[in-house]
mmCIF file with all atom_site columns, C-alpha atoms in Angstrom:
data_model
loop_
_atom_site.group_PDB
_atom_site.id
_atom_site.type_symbol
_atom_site.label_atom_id
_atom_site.label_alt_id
_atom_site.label_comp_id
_atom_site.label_asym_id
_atom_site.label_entity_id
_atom_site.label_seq_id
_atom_site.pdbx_PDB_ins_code
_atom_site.Cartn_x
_atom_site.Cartn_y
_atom_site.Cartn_z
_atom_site.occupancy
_atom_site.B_iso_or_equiv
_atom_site.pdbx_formal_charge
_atom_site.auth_seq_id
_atom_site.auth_comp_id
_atom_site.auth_asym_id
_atom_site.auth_atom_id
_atom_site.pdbx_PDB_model_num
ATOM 1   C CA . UNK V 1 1   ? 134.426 72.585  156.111 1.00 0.00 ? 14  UNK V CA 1
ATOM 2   C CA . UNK V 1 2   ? 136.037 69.684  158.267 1.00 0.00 ? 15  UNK V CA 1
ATOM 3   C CA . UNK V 1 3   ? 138.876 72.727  159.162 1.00 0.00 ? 16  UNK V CA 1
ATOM 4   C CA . UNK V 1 4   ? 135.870 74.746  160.727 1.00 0.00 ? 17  UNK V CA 1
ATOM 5   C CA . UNK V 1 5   ? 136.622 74.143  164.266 1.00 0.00 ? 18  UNK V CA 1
ATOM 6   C CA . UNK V 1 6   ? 141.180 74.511  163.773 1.00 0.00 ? 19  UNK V CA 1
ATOM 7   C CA . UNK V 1 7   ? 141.294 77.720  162.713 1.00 0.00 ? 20  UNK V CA 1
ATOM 8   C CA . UNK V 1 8   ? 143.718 77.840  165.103 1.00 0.00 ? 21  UNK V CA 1
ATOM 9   C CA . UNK V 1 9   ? 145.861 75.489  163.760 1.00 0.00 ? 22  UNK V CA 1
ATOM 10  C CA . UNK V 1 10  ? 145.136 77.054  160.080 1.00 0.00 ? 23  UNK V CA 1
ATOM 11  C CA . UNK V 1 11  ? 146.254 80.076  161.139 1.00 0.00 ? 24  UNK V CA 1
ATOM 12  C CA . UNK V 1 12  ? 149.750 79.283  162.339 1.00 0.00 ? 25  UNK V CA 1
ATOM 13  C CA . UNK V 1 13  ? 150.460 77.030  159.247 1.00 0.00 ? 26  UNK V CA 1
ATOM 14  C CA . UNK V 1 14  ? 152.809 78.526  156.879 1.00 0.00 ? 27  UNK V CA 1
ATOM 15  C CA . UNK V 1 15  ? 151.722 76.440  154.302 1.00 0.00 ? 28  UNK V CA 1
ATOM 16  C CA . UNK V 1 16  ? 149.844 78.299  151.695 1.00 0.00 ? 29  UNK V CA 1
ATOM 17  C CA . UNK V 1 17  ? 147.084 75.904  151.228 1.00 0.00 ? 30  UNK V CA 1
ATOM 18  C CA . UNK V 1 18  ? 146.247 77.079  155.257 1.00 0.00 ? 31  UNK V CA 1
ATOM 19  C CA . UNK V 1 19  ? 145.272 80.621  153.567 1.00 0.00 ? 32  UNK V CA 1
ATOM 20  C CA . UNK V 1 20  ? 143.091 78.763  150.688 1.00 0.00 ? 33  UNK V CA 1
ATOM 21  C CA . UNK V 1 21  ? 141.175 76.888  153.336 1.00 0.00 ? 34  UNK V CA 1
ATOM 22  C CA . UNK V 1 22  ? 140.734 79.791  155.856 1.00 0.00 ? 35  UNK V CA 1
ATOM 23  C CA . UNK V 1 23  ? 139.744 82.114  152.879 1.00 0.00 ? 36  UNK V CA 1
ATOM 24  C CA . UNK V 1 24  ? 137.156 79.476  151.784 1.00 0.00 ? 37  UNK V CA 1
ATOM 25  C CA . UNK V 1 25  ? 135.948 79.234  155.726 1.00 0.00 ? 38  UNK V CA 1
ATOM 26  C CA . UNK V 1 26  ? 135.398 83.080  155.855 1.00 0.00 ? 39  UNK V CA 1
ATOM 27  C CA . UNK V 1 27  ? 133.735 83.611  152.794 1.00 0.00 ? 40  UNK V CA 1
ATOM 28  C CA . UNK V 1 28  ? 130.889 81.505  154.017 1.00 0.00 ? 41  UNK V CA 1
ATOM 29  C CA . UNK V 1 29  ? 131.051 82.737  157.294 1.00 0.00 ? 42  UNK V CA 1
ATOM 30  C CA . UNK V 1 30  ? 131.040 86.247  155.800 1.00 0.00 ? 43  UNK V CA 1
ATOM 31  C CA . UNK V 1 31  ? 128.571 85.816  153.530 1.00 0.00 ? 44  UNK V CA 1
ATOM 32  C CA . UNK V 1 32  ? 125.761 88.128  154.900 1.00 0.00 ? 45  UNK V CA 1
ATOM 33  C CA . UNK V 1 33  ? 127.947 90.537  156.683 1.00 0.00 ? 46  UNK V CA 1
ATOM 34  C CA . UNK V 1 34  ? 130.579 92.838  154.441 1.00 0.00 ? 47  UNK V CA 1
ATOM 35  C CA . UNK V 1 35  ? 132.035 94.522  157.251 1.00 0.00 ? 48  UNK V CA 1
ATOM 36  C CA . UNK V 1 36  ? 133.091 91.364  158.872 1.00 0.00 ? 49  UNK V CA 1
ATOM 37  C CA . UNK V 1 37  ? 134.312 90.385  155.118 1.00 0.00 ? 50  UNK V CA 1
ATOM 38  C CA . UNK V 1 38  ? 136.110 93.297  154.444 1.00 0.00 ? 51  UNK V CA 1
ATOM 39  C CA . UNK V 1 39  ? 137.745 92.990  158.076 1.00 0.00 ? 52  UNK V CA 1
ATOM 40  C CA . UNK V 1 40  ? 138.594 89.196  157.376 1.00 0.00 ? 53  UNK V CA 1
ATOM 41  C CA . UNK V 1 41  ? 139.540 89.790  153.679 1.00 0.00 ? 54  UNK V CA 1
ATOM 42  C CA . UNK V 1 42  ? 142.315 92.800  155.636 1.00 0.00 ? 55  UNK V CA 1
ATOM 43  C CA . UNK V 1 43  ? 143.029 90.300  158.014 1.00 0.00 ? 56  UNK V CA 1
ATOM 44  C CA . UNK V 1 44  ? 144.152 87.041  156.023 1.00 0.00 ? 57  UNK V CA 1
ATOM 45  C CA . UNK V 1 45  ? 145.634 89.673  153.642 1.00 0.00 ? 58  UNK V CA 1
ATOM 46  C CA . UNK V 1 46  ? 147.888 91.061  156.683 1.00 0.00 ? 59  UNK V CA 1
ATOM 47  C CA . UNK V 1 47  ? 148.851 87.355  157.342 1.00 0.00 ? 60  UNK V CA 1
ATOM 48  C CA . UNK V 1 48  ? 150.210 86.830  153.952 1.00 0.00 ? 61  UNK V CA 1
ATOM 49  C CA . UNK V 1 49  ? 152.984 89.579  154.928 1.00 0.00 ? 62  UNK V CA 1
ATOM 50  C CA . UNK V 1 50  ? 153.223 87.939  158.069 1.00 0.00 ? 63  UNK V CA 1
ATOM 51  C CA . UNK V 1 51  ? 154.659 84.789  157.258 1.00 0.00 ? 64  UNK V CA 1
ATOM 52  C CA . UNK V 1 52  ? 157.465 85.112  155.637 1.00 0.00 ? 65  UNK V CA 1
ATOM 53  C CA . UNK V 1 53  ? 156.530 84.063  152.062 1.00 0.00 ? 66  UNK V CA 1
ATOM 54  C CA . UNK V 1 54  ? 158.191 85.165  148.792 1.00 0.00 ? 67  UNK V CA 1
ATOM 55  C CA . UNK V 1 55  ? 156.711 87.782  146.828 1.00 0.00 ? 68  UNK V CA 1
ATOM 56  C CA . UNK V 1 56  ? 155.426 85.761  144.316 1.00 0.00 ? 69  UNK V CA 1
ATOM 57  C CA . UNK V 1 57  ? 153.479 83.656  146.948 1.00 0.00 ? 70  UNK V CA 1
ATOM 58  C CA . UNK V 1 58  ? 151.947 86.652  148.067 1.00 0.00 ? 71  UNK V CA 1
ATOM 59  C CA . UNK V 1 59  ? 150.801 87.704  144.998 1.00 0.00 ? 72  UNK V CA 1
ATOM 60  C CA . UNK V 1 60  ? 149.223 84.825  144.057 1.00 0.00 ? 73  UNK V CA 1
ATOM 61  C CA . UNK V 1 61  ? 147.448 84.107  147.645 1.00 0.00 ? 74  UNK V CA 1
ATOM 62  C CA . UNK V 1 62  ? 146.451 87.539  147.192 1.00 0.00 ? 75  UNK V CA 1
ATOM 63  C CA . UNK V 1 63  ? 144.808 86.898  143.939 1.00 0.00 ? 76  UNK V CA 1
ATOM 64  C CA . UNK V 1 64  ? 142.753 84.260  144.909 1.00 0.00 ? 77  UNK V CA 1
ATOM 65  C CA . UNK V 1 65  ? 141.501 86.232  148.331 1.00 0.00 ? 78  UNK V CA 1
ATOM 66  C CA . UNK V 1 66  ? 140.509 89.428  146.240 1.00 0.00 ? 79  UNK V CA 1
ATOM 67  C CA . UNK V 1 67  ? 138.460 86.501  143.816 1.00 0.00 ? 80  UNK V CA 1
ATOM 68  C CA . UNK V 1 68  ? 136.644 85.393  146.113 1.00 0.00 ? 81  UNK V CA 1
ATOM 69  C CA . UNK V 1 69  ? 136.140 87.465  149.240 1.00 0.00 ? 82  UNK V CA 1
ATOM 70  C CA . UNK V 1 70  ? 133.807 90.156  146.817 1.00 0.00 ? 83  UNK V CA 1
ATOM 71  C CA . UNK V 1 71  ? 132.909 93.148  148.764 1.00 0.00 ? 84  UNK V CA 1
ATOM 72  C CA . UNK V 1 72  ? 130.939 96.424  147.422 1.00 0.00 ? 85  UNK V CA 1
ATOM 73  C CA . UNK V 1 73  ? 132.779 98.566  145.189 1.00 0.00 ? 86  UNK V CA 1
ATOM 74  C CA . UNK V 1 74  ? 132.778 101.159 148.196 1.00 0.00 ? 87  UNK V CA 1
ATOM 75  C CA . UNK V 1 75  ? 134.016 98.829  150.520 1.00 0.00 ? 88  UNK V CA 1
ATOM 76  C CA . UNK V 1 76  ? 136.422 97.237  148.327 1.00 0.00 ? 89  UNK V CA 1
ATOM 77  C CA . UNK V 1 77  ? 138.330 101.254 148.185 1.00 0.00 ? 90  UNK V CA 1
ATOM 78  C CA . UNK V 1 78  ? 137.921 101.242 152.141 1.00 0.00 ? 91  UNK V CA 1
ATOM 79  C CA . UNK V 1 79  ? 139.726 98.027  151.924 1.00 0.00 ? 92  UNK V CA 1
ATOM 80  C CA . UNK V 1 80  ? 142.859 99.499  149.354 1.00 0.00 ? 93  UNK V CA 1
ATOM 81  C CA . UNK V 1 81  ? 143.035 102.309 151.439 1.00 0.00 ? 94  UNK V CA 1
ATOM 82  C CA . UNK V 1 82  ? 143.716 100.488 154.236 1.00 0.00 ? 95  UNK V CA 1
ATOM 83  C CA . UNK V 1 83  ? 145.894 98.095  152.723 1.00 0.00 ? 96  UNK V CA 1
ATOM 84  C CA . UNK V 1 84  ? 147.838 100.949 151.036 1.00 0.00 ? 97  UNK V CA 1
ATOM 85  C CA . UNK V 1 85  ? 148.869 102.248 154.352 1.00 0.00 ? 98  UNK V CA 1
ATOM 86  C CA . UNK V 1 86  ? 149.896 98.822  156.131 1.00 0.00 ? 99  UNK V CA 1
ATOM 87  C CA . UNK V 1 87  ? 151.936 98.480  153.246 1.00 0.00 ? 100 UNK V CA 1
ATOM 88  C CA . UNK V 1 88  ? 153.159 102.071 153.783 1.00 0.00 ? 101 UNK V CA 1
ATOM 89  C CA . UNK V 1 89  ? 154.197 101.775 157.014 1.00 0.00 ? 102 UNK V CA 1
ATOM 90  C CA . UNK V 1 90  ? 156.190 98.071  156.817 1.00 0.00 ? 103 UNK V CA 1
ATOM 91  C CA . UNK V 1 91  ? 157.804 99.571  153.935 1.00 0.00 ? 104 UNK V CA 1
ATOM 92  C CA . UNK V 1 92  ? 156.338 96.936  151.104 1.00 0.00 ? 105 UNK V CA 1
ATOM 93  C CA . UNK V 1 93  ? 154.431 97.243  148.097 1.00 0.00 ? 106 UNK V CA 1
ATOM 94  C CA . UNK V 1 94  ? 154.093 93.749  146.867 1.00 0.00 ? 107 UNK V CA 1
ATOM 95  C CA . UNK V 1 95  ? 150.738 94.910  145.299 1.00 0.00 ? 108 UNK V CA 1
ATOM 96  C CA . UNK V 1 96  ? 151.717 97.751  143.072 1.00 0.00 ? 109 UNK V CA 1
ATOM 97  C CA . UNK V 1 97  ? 149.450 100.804 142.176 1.00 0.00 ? 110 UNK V CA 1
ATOM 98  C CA . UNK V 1 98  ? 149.243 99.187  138.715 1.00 0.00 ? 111 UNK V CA 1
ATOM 99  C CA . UNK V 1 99  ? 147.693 95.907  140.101 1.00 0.00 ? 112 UNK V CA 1
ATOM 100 C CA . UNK V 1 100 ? 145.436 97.874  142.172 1.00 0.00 ? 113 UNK V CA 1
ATOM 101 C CA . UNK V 1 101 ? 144.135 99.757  139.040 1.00 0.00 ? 114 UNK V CA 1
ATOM 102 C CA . UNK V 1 102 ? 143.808 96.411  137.098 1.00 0.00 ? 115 UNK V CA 1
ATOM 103 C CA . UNK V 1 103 ? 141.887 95.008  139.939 1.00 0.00 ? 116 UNK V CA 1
ATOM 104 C CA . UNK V 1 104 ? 139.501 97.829  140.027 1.00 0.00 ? 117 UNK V CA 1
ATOM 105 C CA . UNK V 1 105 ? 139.188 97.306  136.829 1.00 0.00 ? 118 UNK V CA 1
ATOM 106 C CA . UNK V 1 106 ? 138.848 93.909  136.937 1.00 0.00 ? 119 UNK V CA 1
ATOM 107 C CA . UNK V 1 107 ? 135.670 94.597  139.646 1.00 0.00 ? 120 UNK V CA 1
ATOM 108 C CA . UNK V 1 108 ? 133.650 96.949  137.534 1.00 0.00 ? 121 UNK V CA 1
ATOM 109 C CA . UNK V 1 109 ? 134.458 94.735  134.988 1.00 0.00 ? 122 UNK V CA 1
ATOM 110 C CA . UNK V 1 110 ? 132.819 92.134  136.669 1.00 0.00 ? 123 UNK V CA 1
ATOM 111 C CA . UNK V 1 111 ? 130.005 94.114  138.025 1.00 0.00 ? 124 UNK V CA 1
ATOM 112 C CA . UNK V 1 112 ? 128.415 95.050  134.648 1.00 0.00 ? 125 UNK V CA 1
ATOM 113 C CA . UNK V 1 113 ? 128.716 91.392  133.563 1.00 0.00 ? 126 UNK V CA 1
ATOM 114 C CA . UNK V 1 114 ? 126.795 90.996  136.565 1.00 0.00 ? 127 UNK V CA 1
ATOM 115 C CA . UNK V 1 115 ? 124.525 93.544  135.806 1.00 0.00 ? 128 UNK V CA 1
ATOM 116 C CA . UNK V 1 116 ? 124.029 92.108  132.375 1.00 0.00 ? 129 UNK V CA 1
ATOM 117 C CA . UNK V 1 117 ? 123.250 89.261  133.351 1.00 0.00 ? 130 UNK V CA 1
ATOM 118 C CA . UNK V 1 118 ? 120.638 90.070  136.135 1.00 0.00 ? 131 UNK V CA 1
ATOM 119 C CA . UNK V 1 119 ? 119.110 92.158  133.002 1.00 0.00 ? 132 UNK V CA 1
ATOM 120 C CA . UNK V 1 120 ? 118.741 88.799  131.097 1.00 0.00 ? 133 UNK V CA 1
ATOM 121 C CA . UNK V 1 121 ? 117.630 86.812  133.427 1.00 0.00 ? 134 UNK V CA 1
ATOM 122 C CA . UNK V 1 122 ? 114.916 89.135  134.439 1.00 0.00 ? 135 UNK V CA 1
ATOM 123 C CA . UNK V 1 123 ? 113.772 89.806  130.516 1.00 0.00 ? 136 UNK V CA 1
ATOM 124 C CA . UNK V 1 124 ? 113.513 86.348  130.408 1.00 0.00 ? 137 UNK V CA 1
ATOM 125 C CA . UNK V 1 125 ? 111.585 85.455  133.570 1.00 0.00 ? 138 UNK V CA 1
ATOM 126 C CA . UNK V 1 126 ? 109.057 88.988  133.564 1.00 0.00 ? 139 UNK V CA 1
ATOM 127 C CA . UNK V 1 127 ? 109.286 90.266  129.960 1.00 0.00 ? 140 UNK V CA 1
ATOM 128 C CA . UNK V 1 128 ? 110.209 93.014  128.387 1.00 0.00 ? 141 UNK V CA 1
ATOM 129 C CA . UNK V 1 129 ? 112.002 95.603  131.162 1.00 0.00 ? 142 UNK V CA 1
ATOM 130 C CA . UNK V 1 130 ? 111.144 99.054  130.833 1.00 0.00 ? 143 UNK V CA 1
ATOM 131 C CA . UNK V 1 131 ? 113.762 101.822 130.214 1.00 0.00 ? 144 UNK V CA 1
ATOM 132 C CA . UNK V 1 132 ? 112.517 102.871 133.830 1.00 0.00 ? 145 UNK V CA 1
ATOM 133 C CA . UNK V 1 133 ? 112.964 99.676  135.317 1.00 0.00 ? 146 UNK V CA 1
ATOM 134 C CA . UNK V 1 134 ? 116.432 98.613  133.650 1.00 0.00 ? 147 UNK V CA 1
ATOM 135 C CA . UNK V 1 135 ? 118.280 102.075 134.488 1.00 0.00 ? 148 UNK V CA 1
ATOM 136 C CA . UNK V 1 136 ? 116.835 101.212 138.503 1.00 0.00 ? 149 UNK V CA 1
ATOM 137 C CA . UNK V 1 137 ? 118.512 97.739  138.165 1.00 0.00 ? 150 UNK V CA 1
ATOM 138 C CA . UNK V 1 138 ? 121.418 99.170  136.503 1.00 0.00 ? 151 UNK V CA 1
ATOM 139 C CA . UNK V 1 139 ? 122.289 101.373 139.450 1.00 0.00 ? 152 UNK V CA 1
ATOM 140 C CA . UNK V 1 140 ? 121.747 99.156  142.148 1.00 0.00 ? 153 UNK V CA 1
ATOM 141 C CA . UNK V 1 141 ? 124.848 98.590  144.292 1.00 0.00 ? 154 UNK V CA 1
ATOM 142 C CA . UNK V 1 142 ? 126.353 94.834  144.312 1.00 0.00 ? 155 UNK V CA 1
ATOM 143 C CA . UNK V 1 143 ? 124.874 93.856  147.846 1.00 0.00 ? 156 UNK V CA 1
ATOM 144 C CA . UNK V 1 144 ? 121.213 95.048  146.090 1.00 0.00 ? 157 UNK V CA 1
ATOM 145 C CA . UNK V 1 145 ? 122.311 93.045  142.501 1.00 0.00 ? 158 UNK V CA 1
ATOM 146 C CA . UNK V 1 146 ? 123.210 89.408  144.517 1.00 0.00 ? 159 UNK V CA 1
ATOM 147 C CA . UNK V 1 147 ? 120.015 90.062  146.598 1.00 0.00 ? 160 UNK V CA 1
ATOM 148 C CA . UNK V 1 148 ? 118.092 90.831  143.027 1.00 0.00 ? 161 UNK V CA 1
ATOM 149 C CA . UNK V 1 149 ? 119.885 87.868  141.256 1.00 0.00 ? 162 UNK V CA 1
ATOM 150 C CA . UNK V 1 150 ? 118.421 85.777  144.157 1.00 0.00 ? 163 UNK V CA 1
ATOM 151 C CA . UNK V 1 151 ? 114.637 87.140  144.179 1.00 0.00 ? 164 UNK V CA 1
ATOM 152 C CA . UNK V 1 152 ? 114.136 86.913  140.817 1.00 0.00 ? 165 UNK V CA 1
ATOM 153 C CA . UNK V 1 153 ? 114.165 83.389  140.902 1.00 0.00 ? 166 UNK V CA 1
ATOM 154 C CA . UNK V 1 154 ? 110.771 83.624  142.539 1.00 0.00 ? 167 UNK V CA 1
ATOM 155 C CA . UNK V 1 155 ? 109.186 86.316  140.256 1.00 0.00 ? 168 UNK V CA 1
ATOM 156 C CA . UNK V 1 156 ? 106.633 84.800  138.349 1.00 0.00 ? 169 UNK V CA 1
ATOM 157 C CA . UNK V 1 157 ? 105.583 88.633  136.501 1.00 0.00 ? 170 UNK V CA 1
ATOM 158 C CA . UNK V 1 158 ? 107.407 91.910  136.572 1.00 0.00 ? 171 UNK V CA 1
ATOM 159 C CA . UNK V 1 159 ? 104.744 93.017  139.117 1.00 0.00 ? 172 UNK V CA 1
ATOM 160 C CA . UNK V 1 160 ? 107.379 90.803  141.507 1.00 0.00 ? 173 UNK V CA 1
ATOM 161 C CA . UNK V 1 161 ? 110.161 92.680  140.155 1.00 0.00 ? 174 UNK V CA 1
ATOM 162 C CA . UNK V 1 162 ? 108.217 96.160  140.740 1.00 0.00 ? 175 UNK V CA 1
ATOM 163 C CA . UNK V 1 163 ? 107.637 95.397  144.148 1.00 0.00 ? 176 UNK V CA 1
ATOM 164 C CA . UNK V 1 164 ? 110.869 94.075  144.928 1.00 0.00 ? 177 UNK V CA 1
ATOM 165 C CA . UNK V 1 165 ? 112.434 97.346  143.708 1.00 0.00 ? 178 UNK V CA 1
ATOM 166 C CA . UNK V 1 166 ? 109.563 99.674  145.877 1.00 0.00 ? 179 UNK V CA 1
ATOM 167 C CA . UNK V 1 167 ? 110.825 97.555  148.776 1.00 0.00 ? 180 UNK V CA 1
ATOM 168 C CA . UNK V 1 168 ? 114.160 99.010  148.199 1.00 0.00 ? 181 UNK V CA 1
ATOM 169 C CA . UNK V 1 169 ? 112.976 102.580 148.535 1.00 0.00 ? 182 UNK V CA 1
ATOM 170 C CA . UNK V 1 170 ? 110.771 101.756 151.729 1.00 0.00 ? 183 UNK V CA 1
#
């Protein structure tokens, strides 16, 4: 956090620990907001073809962007899209369309763990979930989930949890 005010400086660094720190900046300054995520996740992406690493160095900055700058599963396609034709037009593809499947993969992957586990937690904090009330939580969106996952910790009956998911459709 001491690198808050030189991003400056962080951003003209070719040393690859620069990207970790920025990446690590952004996600907490992005936290609430997954347009100016997905914009900042595109951007420091962009910068890895920028300066002049090796492949492999991509790759692996990559790797740890996409694992921690999480956006919505629709946002996250905006974002390949996007990426796919910046690639197209500087003529690379350092993230091939069989990495992009395993990372979408990866996601939903990591989405119904999420799910899952909001589904625990809840049966253990309300009760027993209806059939109702578990196929609601199992369709909510990721942005909805987090926001769920953090709510629940104030439920005290699944009258909480009812209301919480009326709010939704308000």
């Amino acid at each position: 956090m001491d690198w808050r005010d030189r991003l400056d400086e962080l951003e003209s660094s070719t040393n690859p620990f620069a990207t970790v720190v920025m990446t690590h900046l952004k996600v907490v300054e992005t936290k609430r907001n997954v347009d100016r995520r997905k914009a900042w996740k595109f951007a420091l992406t962009r910068a890895l073809y920028e300066k002049s690493y090796q492949r492999q160095e991509i790759l692996d900055l990559y790797r740890f962007i996409d694992w921690v700058m999480i956006l919505p599963e629709a946002v996250e396609r905006e974002f390949w899209q996007e990426l796919q034709v910046f690639e197209e037009e500087r003529k690379v593809t350092y993230v091939t369309n069989a990495e992009r499947f395993g990372f979408e993969r990866g996601i939903q992957e990591g989405l119904q763990h999420e799910r899952s586990l909001i589904l625990r937690l809840l049966s253990r904090r309300v009760g027993i979930l209806s059939s109702e009330v578990r196929s609601q939580v199992e369709s909510l969106p990721l942005e909805q989930l987090e926001s769920l996952g953090e709510a629940l910790l104030d439920f005290s009956s699944a009258a909480d949890l009812d209301e919480w998911l009326r709010t939704l459709g308000a």
